CSV table of C-alpha atoms in Angstrom, one decimal:
chain,number,residue,atom,x,y,z
A,1016,MET,CA,0.0,0.0,0.0
A,1017,PRO,CA,1.6,3.3,-1.0
A,1018,PHE,CA,2.3,5.8,1.8
A,1019,SER,CA,-0.1,8.7,2.0
A,1020,LEU,CA,1.3,12.3,2.0
A,1021,ARG,CA,0.8,12.5,5.8
A,1022,GLU,CA,2.6,9.2,6.4
A,1023,ARG,CA,5.4,10.3,4.2
A,1024,LYS,CA,5.8,13.5,6.1
A,1025,ASN,CA,5.8,11.6,9.4
A,1026,VAL,CA,8.6,9.3,8.2
A,1027,VAL,CA,10.6,12.3,6.9
A,1028,VAL,CA,10.3,13.9,10.4
A,1029,LEU,CA,11.3,10.7,12.1
A,1030,ALA,CA,14.3,10.3,9.8
A,1031,GLY,CA,15.3,13.9,10.3
A,1032,LEU,CA,15.2,13.6,14.1
A,1033,VAL,CA,17.1,10.3,14.1
A,1034,PHE,CA,19.8,11.9,11.9
A,1035,PHE,CA,19.9,14.9,14.3
A,1036,ASN,CA,20.4,12.7,17.3
A,1037,LEU,CA,23.0,10.6,15.6
A,1038,LEU,CA,24.8,13.8,14.7
A,1039,LEU,CA,24.7,15.0,18.3
A,1040,ILE,CA,26.2,11.7,19.5
A,1041,SER,CA,28.9,11.9,16.8
A,1042,ILE,CA,29.8,15.4,17.8
A,1043,GLN,CA,29.7,14.6,21.5
A,1044,VAL,CA,31.9,11.5,21.6
A,1045,PRO,CA,35.1,13.1,20.4
A,1046,LEU,CA,34.7,16.0,22.8
A,1047,GLY,CA,35.0,13.6,25.8
A,1048,SER,CA,34.1,15.4,29.0
A,1049,GLU,CA,33.4,18.8,27.2
A,1050,HIS,CA,29.7,19.6,26.7
A,1051,THR,CA,28.2,21.0,23.5
A,1052,LEU,CA,26.6,24.5,23.6
A,1053,PHE,CA,23.2,22.9,23.0
A,1054,LYS,CA,23.5,20.7,26.1
A,1055,LYS,CA,24.6,23.7,28.2
A,1056,ILE,CA,21.6,25.8,26.9
A,1057,ILE,CA,19.1,23.0,27.8
A,1058,PHE,CA,20.6,22.6,31.2
A,1059,SER,CA,20.6,26.4,31.8
A,1060,VAL,CA,16.9,26.7,30.7
A,1061,PHE,CA,15.6,23.7,32.7
A,1062,SER,CA,17.6,23.7,35.9
A,1063,PRO,CA,15.8,26.7,37.3
A,1064,ILE,CA,12.6,24.8,37.0
A,1065,GLN,CA,14.1,21.9,38.9
A,1066,ARG,CA,15.2,24.4,41.6
A,1067,VAL,CA,11.6,25.8,41.8
A,1068,VAL,CA,10.1,22.4,42.0
A,1069,VAL,CA,12.4,21.2,44.8
A,1070,SER,CA,12.1,24.4,46.7
A,1071,ALA,CA,8.3,24.1,46.5
A,1072,GLY,CA,8.6,20.5,47.9
A,1073,ALA,CA,10.9,21.7,50.6
A,1074,ALA,CA,8.4,24.5,51.5
A,1075,VAL,CA,5.6,22.0,51.9
A,1076,SER,CA,7.6,19.6,54.0
A,1077,GLY,CA,8.9,22.6,56.0
A,1078,THR,CA,5.3,23.7,56.7
A,1079,TRP,CA,4.5,20.1,57.8
A,1080,SER,CA,7.4,20.0,60.2
A,1081,GLY,CA,6.9,23.6,61.3
A,1082,PHE,CA,3.2,23.2,62.2
A,1083,PHE,CA,2.5,19.5,62.6
A,1084,ARG,CA,5.6,17.7,63.4
A,1085,LEU,CA,6.5,19.9,66.3
A,1086,ARG,CA,7.6,17.1,68.6
A,1087,GLY,CA,10.1,15.9,66.1
A,1088,VAL,CA,11.4,19.4,65.5
A,1089,ARG,CA,11.9,19.9,69.2
A,1090,VAL,CA,14.0,16.7,69.5
A,1091,GLU,CA,16.1,17.7,66.5
A,1092,ASN,CA,16.5,21.2,68.1
A,1093,GLN,CA,17.9,19.6,71.3
A,1094,LYS,CA,20.3,17.5,69.3
A,1095,LEU,CA,21.6,20.5,67.3
A,1096,LYS,CA,22.1,22.5,70.5
A,1097,LYS,CA,24.1,19.7,72.0
A,1098,ASN,CA,26.2,19.5,68.8
A,1099,ILE,CA,26.8,23.2,68.8
A,1100,PHE,CA,28.0,23.0,72.4
A,1101,PHE,CA,30.6,20.4,71.6
A,1102,LEU,CA,31.7,22.1,68.5
A,1103,ARG,CA,32.3,25.3,70.4
A,1104,GLN,CA,34.4,23.4,72.9
A,1105,GLU,CA,36.5,21.9,70.1
A,1106,ASN,CA,36.8,25.2,68.4
A,1107,MET,CA,38.1,26.8,71.6
A,1108,LEU,CA,40.7,24.1,72.1
A,1109,LEU,CA,41.9,24.3,68.5
A,1110,LEU,CA,42.1,28.1,68.7
A,1111,ASP,CA,44.1,27.8,71.9
A,1112,ARG,CA,46.6,25.5,70.1
A,1113,LEU,CA,46.8,27.7,67.0
A,1114,LYS,CA,47.9,30.7,69.2
A,1115,PHE,CA,51.3,28.9,69.6
A,1116,LEU,CA,51.7,29.2,65.8
A,1117,GLN,CA,50.0,32.5,64.9
A,1118,GLY,CA,48.9,35.7,66.5
A,1119,ASP,CA,45.2,36.3,67.4
A,1120,LYS,CA,44.5,38.8,64.6
A,1121,MET,CA,46.0,36.5,62.0
A,1122,ILE,CA,43.9,33.6,63.2
A,1123,GLN,CA,40.7,35.7,63.2
A,1124,ASP,CA,41.5,37.0,59.7
A,1125,ASN,CA,42.2,33.5,58.4
A,1126,LEU,CA,39.0,32.1,59.9
A,1127,ALA,CA,37.1,34.9,58.3
A,1128,ALA,CA,38.8,34.0,55.0
A,1129,ILE,CA,37.8,30.4,55.4
A,1130,ARG,CA,34.2,31.3,56.0
A,1131,LYS,CA,34.1,33.3,52.8
A,1132,THR,CA,35.5,30.3,50.8
A,1133,VAL,CA,32.7,27.9,51.9
A,1134,LEU,CA,29.4,28.2,50.1
A,1135,SER,CA,26.4,26.3,51.3
A,1136,ALA,CA,24.2,24.6,48.7
A,1137,ARG,CA,21.3,22.3,48.4
A,1138,VAL,CA,20.9,19.3,46.2
A,1139,ILE,CA,18.0,19.9,43.8
A,1140,GLY,CA,18.5,17.0,41.3
A,1141,VAL,CA,20.2,13.7,40.5
A,1142,ASP,CA,21.6,12.1,37.4
A,1143,ALA,CA,18.8,10.8,35.2
A,1144,SER,CA,20.8,7.8,34.0
A,1145,ASN,CA,22.7,6.8,37.1
A,1146,TYR,CA,22.3,8.7,40.4
A,1147,TYR,CA,25.8,7.8,41.6
A,1148,LYS,CA,27.4,9.8,38.8
A,1149,SER,CA,26.3,13.4,39.4
A,1150,ILE,CA,24.0,15.7,41.3
A,1151,VAL,CA,22.7,19.2,40.6
A,1152,ILE,CA,23.0,21.9,43.3
A,1153,ASN,CA,21.2,25.3,43.7
A,1154,ARG,CA,24.3,27.5,43.4
A,1155,GLY,CA,25.8,28.7,40.1
A,1156,GLY,CA,27.9,31.3,38.4
A,1157,VAL,CA,26.2,34.2,40.1
A,1158,ASP,CA,27.2,32.7,43.5
A,1159,GLY,CA,30.9,32.4,42.4
A,1160,VAL,CA,30.7,28.7,41.5
A,1161,LYS,CA,33.1,27.6,38.9
A,1162,ALA,CA,34.0,24.2,37.4
A,1163,ASN,CA,36.5,22.1,39.4
A,1164,MET,CA,35.6,23.4,42.8
A,1165,ALA,CA,35.5,20.8,45.5
A,1166,VAL,CA,32.2,19.9,47.1
A,1167,CYS,CA,31.9,18.3,50.6
A,1168,ASP,CA,28.9,17.1,52.5
A,1169,LYS,CA,27.7,18.8,55.7
A,1170,HIS,CA,30.2,16.7,57.8
A,1171,GLY,CA,33.1,17.8,55.7
A,1172,ASN,CA,33.5,14.6,53.7
A,1173,LEU,CA,34.4,14.8,50.0
A,1174,VAL,CA,31.5,14.4,47.7
A,1175,GLY,CA,32.9,15.4,44.3
A,1176,ARG,CA,33.7,18.4,42.2
A,1177,VAL,CA,31.7,21.0,40.2
A,1178,ILE,CA,31.7,20.2,36.4
A,1179,GLU,CA,30.3,22.0,33.4
A,1180,PRO,CA,27.7,23.1,32.6
A,1181,VAL,CA,27.5,25.7,35.3
A,1182,ALA,CA,24.3,27.8,34.9
A,1183,LEU,CA,23.6,31.1,36.6
A,1184,LYS,CA,22.0,29.6,39.7
A,1185,GLU,CA,22.6,25.9,39.3
A,1186,ALA,CA,25.6,23.6,38.8
A,1187,LYS,CA,26.3,20.0,38.2
A,1188,VAL,CA,28.6,18.1,40.6
A,1189,GLN,CA,30.4,14.9,39.6
A,1190,LEU,CA,30.4,12.5,42.5
A,1191,ILE,CA,33.5,10.6,43.5
A,1192,THR,CA,31.4,7.4,43.0
A,1193,ASP,CA,31.4,8.1,39.3
A,1194,GLU,CA,33.6,5.7,37.2
A,1195,ASP,CA,35.2,8.7,35.4
A,1196,ALA,CA,36.0,10.6,38.6
A,1197,GLY,CA,39.6,10.8,39.9
A,1198,VAL,CA,40.8,12.0,43.2
A,1199,SER,CA,44.4,11.8,44.5
A,1200,VAL,CA,44.2,10.1,47.9
A,1201,ILE,CA,46.6,9.1,50.7
A,1202,SER,CA,45.9,6.6,53.4
A,1203,GLY,CA,46.0,7.8,57.0
A,1204,THR,CA,48.3,5.3,58.6
A,1205,ASP,CA,50.6,3.7,56.0
A,1206,LYS,CA,50.6,6.8,53.6
A,1207,VAL,CA,49.8,4.8,50.5
A,1208,VAL,CA,49.1,7.1,47.6
A,1209,GLY,CA,46.8,6.3,44.7
A,1210,VAL,CA,44.0,7.6,42.5
A,1211,LEU,CA,40.4,7.0,43.7
A,1212,SER,CA,37.5,6.7,41.4
A,1213,GLY,CA,34.0,5.3,41.6
A,1214,ASP,CA,32.3,2.1,40.3
A,1215,SER,CA,29.0,3.9,39.6
A,1216,ARG,CA,27.4,1.7,42.2
A,1217,GLY,CA,28.0,3.8,45.2
A,1218,ASN,CA,31.5,2.5,46.1
A,1219,CYS,CA,35.0,3.5,45.0
A,1220,ARG,CA,38.3,1.8,44.4
A,1221,ILE,CA,41.8,3.1,44.4
A,1222,LYS,CA,43.8,2.6,41.2
A,1223,TYR,CA,47.4,2.5,40.3
A,1224,VAL,CA,48.8,1.0,43.6
A,1225,VAL,CA,51.3,-1.6,42.4
A,1226,THR,CA,51.2,-4.9,44.1
A,1227,THR,CA,54.8,-4.6,45.4
A,1228,SER,CA,54.0,-1.4,47.1
A,1229,PRO,CA,54.1,-1.9,50.9
A,1230,GLY,CA,51.5,-0.7,53.3
A,1231,GLY,CA,47.8,-0.2,53.0
A,1232,GLN,CA,45.4,-1.9,55.5
A,1233,GLU,CA,41.7,-2.6,55.6
A,1234,GLY,CA,40.0,-0.1,57.8
A,1235,GLU,CA,42.4,2.8,57.0
A,1236,ASP,CA,40.9,6.2,56.4
A,1237,LEU,CA,41.7,8.0,53.2
A,1238,PHE,CA,42.3,11.7,52.6
A,1239,THR,CA,42.9,13.9,49.6
A,1240,THR,CA,46.6,14.8,48.9
A,1241,GLY,CA,46.1,18.0,46.9
A,1242,TYR,CA,48.5,16.7,44.3
A,1243,ASP,CA,45.8,16.9,41.6
A,1244,LYS,CA,45.4,20.6,42.2
A,1245,LEU,CA,41.7,20.1,42.2
A,1246,PHE,CA,40.8,19.0,45.8
A,1247,PRO,CA,42.4,20.7,48.8
A,1248,PRO,CA,44.6,18.3,50.9
A,1249,GLY,CA,43.3,16.7,54.0
A,1250,ILE,CA,39.7,16.2,53.2
A,1251,ARG,CA,38.2,12.9,54.4
A,1252,VAL,CA,37.3,10.7,51.5
A,1253,GLY,CA,36.5,7.1,52.6
A,1254,LYS,CA,37.6,3.9,54.3
A,1255,ILE,CA,39.4,1.0,52.7
A,1256,THR,CA,37.2,-2.1,53.0
A,1257,LEU,CA,39.1,-4.6,50.9
A,1258,ILE,CA,42.6,-5.1,49.6
A,1259,ASN,CA,43.1,-8.0,47.1
A,1260,ILE,CA,46.2,-9.0,45.2
A,1261,ASP,CA,45.1,-11.3,42.4
A,1262,GLY,CA,48.1,-11.6,40.1
A,1263,SER,CA,47.6,-8.4,38.1
A,1264,PHE,CA,50.1,-5.5,38.2
A,1265,PHE,CA,48.0,-3.3,40.6
A,1266,LYS,CA,46.3,-4.1,43.9
A,1267,THR,CA,42.5,-4.2,44.0
A,1268,ILE,CA,41.6,-1.8,46.8
A,1269,LEU,CA,37.9,-1.2,47.5
A,1270,VAL,CA,36.8,1.9,49.3
A,1271,ARG,CA,33.5,2.9,51.0
A,1272,PRO,CA,33.1,6.6,50.7
A,1273,PHE,CA,32.3,8.5,53.9
A,1274,PHE,CA,29.5,10.6,52.4
A,1275,ASN,CA,26.1,9.0,52.7
A,1276,TYR,CA,24.1,9.3,49.5
A,1277,GLY,CA,20.8,9.0,51.3
A,1278,ASP,CA,21.8,12.0,53.6
A,1279,LEU,CA,23.0,14.2,50.7
A,1280,ASP,CA,20.7,17.2,51.1
A,1281,GLN,CA,23.0,20.0,51.9
A,1282,VAL,CA,26.6,20.4,50.6
A,1283,ALA,CA,29.5,22.9,50.9
A,1284,VAL,CA,31.2,24.2,47.8
A,1285,LEU,CA,34.9,25.1,48.6
A,1286,LYS,CA,35.5,28.2,46.4
A,1287,GLU,CA,39.1,28.4,47.2
A,1288,HIS,CA,41.9,26.3,48.6
A,1289,PHE,CA,42.7,27.4,52.1
A,1290,GLU,CA,45.6,25.1,53.1
A,1291,ASP,CA,48.0,28.0,52.8
A,1292,LEU,CA,46.2,29.9,55.6
A,1293,PHE,CA,47.5,27.8,58.5
B,422,MET,CA,0.8,26.7,17.7
B,423,LYS,CA,-1.6,24.9,20.0
B,424,GLU,CA,0.2,21.6,19.4
B,425,ILE,CA,3.6,23.2,20.2
B,426,LEU,CA,2.3,24.5,23.4
B,427,LYS,CA,0.9,21.0,24.3
B,428,THR,CA,4.2,19.5,23.5
B,429,ALA,CA,6.0,22.0,25.7
B,430,ALA,CA,3.5,21.4,28.5
B,431,ALA,CA,3.9,17.7,28.3
B,432,THR,CA,7.7,17.9,28.4
B,433,LEU,CA,7.6,20.2,31.4
B,434,ALA,CA,5.2,17.8,33.2
B,435,ALA,CA,7.6,14.9,32.6
B,436,PHE,CA,10.5,17.1,33.9
B,437,VAL,CA,8.7,18.2,37.0
B,438,LEU,CA,7.7,14.6,37.8
B,439,TYR,CA,11.4,13.5,37.3
B,440,SER,CA,12.7,16.2,39.6
B,441,LEU,CA,10.2,15.3,42.4
B,442,LEU,CA,10.9,11.6,42.1
B,443,GLY,CA,14.6,12.2,42.2
B,444,ARG,CA,14.3,14.1,45.5
B,445,VAL,CA,12.0,11.6,47.1
B,446,ASP,CA,14.3,8.6,46.3
B,447,PRO,CA,16.8,8.5,43.5
B,448,SER,CA,16.3,4.8,43.0
B,449,LEU,CA,12.7,5.6,41.8
B,450,LEU,CA,14.3,7.1,38.7
B,451,LEU,CA,15.6,3.7,37.8
B,452,ILE,CA,12.3,2.0,38.3
B,453,LEU,CA,10.2,4.7,36.5
B,454,ASN,CA,11.4,6.8,33.6
B,455,THR,CA,8.9,9.7,33.7
B,456,PHE,CA,10.0,10.9,30.3
B,457,SER,CA,9.2,7.5,28.7
B,458,LEU,CA,5.8,7.5,30.3
B,459,VAL,CA,4.9,11.0,29.0
B,460,VAL,CA,6.2,10.2,25.5
B,461,ILE,CA,4.1,7.0,25.3
B,462,PHE,CA,1.0,8.5,26.8
B,463,PHE,CA,0.9,11.5,24.5
B,464,SER,CA,2.1,9.6,21.4
B,465,MET,CA,-0.9,7.2,21.9
B,466,LEU,CA,-3.2,10.1,22.2
B,467,LYS,CA,-1.8,12.4,19.5
B,468,GLY,CA,-0.2,10.2,17.0
B,469,GLU,CA,3.3,9.5,15.6
B,470,LEU,CA,4.2,13.1,14.5
B,471,PHE,CA,3.5,14.5,18.0
B,472,GLY,CA,5.2,11.5,19.6
B,473,VAL,CA,8.4,11.7,17.5
B,474,VAL,CA,8.9,15.4,18.4
B,475,LEU,CA,8.0,14.9,22.0
B,476,GLY,CA,10.3,11.9,22.2
B,477,ALA,CA,13.2,13.9,20.8
B,478,LEU,CA,12.7,16.7,23.3
B,479,CYS,CA,12.2,14.5,26.3
B,480,GLY,CA,15.2,12.4,25.4
B,481,LEU,CA,17.5,15.4,25.0
B,482,LEU,CA,16.2,16.8,28.3
B,483,GLN,CA,17.0,13.6,30.0
B,484,ASP,CA,20.5,13.6,28.5
B,485,SER,CA,21.2,17.1,29.5
B,486,PHE,CA,20.7,16.2,33.2
B,487,SER,CA,22.8,13.1,33.1
B,488,MET,CA,26.5,12.6,32.5
B,489,GLY,CA,25.7,10.4,29.5
B,490,VAL,CA,26.4,11.3,25.8
B,491,PHE,CA,24.0,13.9,24.6
B,492,GLY,CA,21.7,12.3,22.1
B,493,VAL,CA,21.6,8.7,23.4
B,494,ALA,CA,18.3,9.0,25.2
B,495,GLY,CA,17.1,11.5,22.5
B,496,LEU,CA,17.5,8.8,19.9
B,497,SER,CA,15.8,6.0,21.9
B,498,LYS,CA,12.9,8.2,22.8
B,499,THR,CA,12.5,9.5,19.3
B,500,LEU,CA,12.0,5.9,18.1
B,501,LEU,CA,9.8,5.2,21.1
B,502,GLY,CA,7.5,8.2,20.3
B,503,PHE,CA,7.1,7.3,16.7
B,504,THR,CA,6.5,3.6,17.3
B,505,ALA,CA,3.9,4.3,20.0
B,506,GLY,CA,2.0,6.8,17.9
B,507,TYR,CA,2.2,4.7,14.7
B,508,VAL,CA,1.2,1.4,16.1
B,509,SER,CA,-1.6,2.8,18.3
B,510,ARG,CA,-3.2,4.4,15.3
B,511,ARG,CA,-3.3,1.1,13.4
B,512,MET,CA,-4.2,-1.3,16.2
B,513,ASN,CA,-6.8,-1.2,18.9
B,514,VAL,CA,-4.7,-0.9,22.1
B,515,VAL,CA,-7.5,0.7,24.1
B,516,PRO,CA,-8.6,-2.3,26.3
B,517,PHE,CA,-6.6,-2.2,29.6
B,518,PHE,CA,-4.8,-5.5,29.2
B,519,ARG,CA,-3.9,-5.0,25.6
B,520,ASN,CA,-2.8,-1.5,26.5
B,521,PHE,CA,-0.6,-2.9,29.3
B,522,ILE,CA,1.1,-5.4,27.0
B,523,PHE,CA,1.6,-2.7,24.3
B,524,ILE,CA,3.2,-0.3,26.7
B,525,PHE,CA,5.3,-3.0,28.2
B,526,ILE,CA,6.7,-4.0,24.8
B,527,LEU,CA,7.4,-0.4,23.9
B,528,ALA,CA,9.2,0.4,27.2
B,529,THR,CA,11.2,-2.8,26.9
B,530,GLY,CA,12.2,-1.9,23.3
B,531,GLU,CA,13.1,1.6,24.4
B,532,LEU,CA,15.3,0.3,27.2
B,533,ALA,CA,16.9,-2.2,24.9
B,534,VAL,CA,17.8,0.6,22.4
B,535,TRP,CA,19.1,2.9,25.1
B,536,ALA,CA,21.1,0.1,26.6
B,537,PHE,CA,22.6,-0.8,23.2
B,538,LEU,CA,23.5,2.8,22.5
B,539,TYR,CA,25.0,3.2,25.9
B,540,ALA,CA,27.1,0.1,25.6
B,541,LEU,CA,28.1,1.1,22.0
B,542,VAL,CA,29.2,4.7,23.0
B,543,PHE,CA,30.8,4.0,26.3
B,544,SER,CA,32.0,0.3,25.7
B,545,LYS,CA,31.1,-0.3,29.4
B,546,ARG,CA,28.7,-2.5,31.2
B,547,LEU,CA,25.3,-1.0,31.9
B,548,ILE,CA,24.7,0.0,35.5
B,549,THR,CA,21.4,-1.7,36.5
B,550,GLY,CA,21.2,-0.5,40.2
B,551,ASN,CA,20.9,-4.0,41.6
B,552,ALA,CA,18.6,-5.0,38.7
B,553,LEU,CA,16.1,-2.2,39.5
B,554,LEU,CA,16.5,-1.0,35.9
B,555,PHE,CA,14.8,-4.2,34.6
B,556,PHE,CA,11.6,-3.3,36.4
B,557,GLN,CA,11.3,-0.1,34.5
B,558,PRO,CA,9.2,-1.5,31.6
B,559,LEU,CA,6.9,-3.2,34.1
B,560,ALA,CA,6.4,0.0,36.1
B,561,THR,CA,5.9,2.1,33.0
B,562,ALA,CA,3.4,-0.4,31.7
B,563,VAL,CA,1.4,-0.5,34.9
B,564,LEU,CA,1.4,3.2,35.4
B,565,GLY,CA,0.9,4.0,31.7
B,566,SER,CA,-2.1,1.7,31.3
B,567,VAL,CA,-3.7,3.0,34.5
B,568,ILE,CA,-3.3,6.7,33.5
B,569,PHE,CA,-4.5,6.0,30.0
B,570,THR,CA,-7.6,4.2,31.2
B,571,LEU,CA,-8.4,7.0,33.7
B,572,ALA,CA,-7.8,9.6,31.0
B,573,ARG,CA,-10.2,7.8,28.7
B,574,ARG,CA,-12.8,7.4,31.3
B,575,LEU,CA,-12.5,11.1,32.3
B,576,LYS,CA,-12.9,12.1,28.7
B,577,ALA,CA,-15.8,9.7,28.0
B,578,PRO,CA,-18.6,11.6,30.0
B,579,GLN,CA,-17.5,14.9,28.3
B,580,SER,CA,-17.9,13.5,24.8
């Protein structure tokens, strides 16, 4: 049966769109991690909608906890007060120790500088294809966010880094649990250095530690080294859960990241490296 | 113009639903692809031309919020939209059970195309999220057939 004019038009539109998508894929693949302008435009247009939707949801749940869940809010308030008390004690002890190294004014100036470098952000979206790869936060170029800034969770554990595209008020963050992530890490006890990347299933592994390299124990904590010039040194990353030597050139070292994906509501963007301050 | 506005509204609805689901529990996004659901629903209502354009838009939108290659989901949803609209115009897929099977086959086909392109572009194993991804066609079929039936029943008294 010959195609009618309408059917022919539909097939032409289909062929055109299929070709367009194949062209996009062909352009994208050689660019590697770079994003096309088209992708950046779509992200910039739709990410504010995501922010509005999530904010509306947060406002509704805030109203619920503010008016109905008062008992729970009271318990949480007591816990936070207790935490603040202990944090203040720790802060005083650390300031006291710092005075041996620096004068009061320098300490205060440096602490003020640190406060300016930390930007609080909220997670407003997750990766549509695999939620262990990236998240979207509600801070962007207008807030001073740029690509390659480190991002930590509310406990100071490393979460990932800001990547392109960065919109005016939103930005994408590549998580350390992404297969394509890379963080230079060092173990706390044996000082084993390697590159940490994710498995896109919520865990990480350290690569490029040769089997003949000494040291490295299960249960050791990992910290950033700063060698990659992306992440400031000394940030907590994860804990080694398994070390396996299976005949290959490198050890298999599995790591459980410290950040809890289920608890990832608020994050901190480190706008500058502050390790030179102290 | 009216059709363009309807397409834009449908795309926006899919995106809002995706944002809400992602914040409730990210694993829900593996079980239910809201973009696929919207593409299938509107393609069955409006036909293959509407479906193919909506599929392309929703697919590219899904790609722009993932770290995948831009165009992979665009291509799979373009094919999904066209197939859903084309077949639904030529076969009676209105009865609930037949509708369910039809949507299940479409969603499985779309997932297969997306998985194939993903493996082809990245040369990596697909991340299934502890096999949650394989429930996606079933969840899409259940929700899609329920929504389609409800929409038809709501429309029936008016006509």
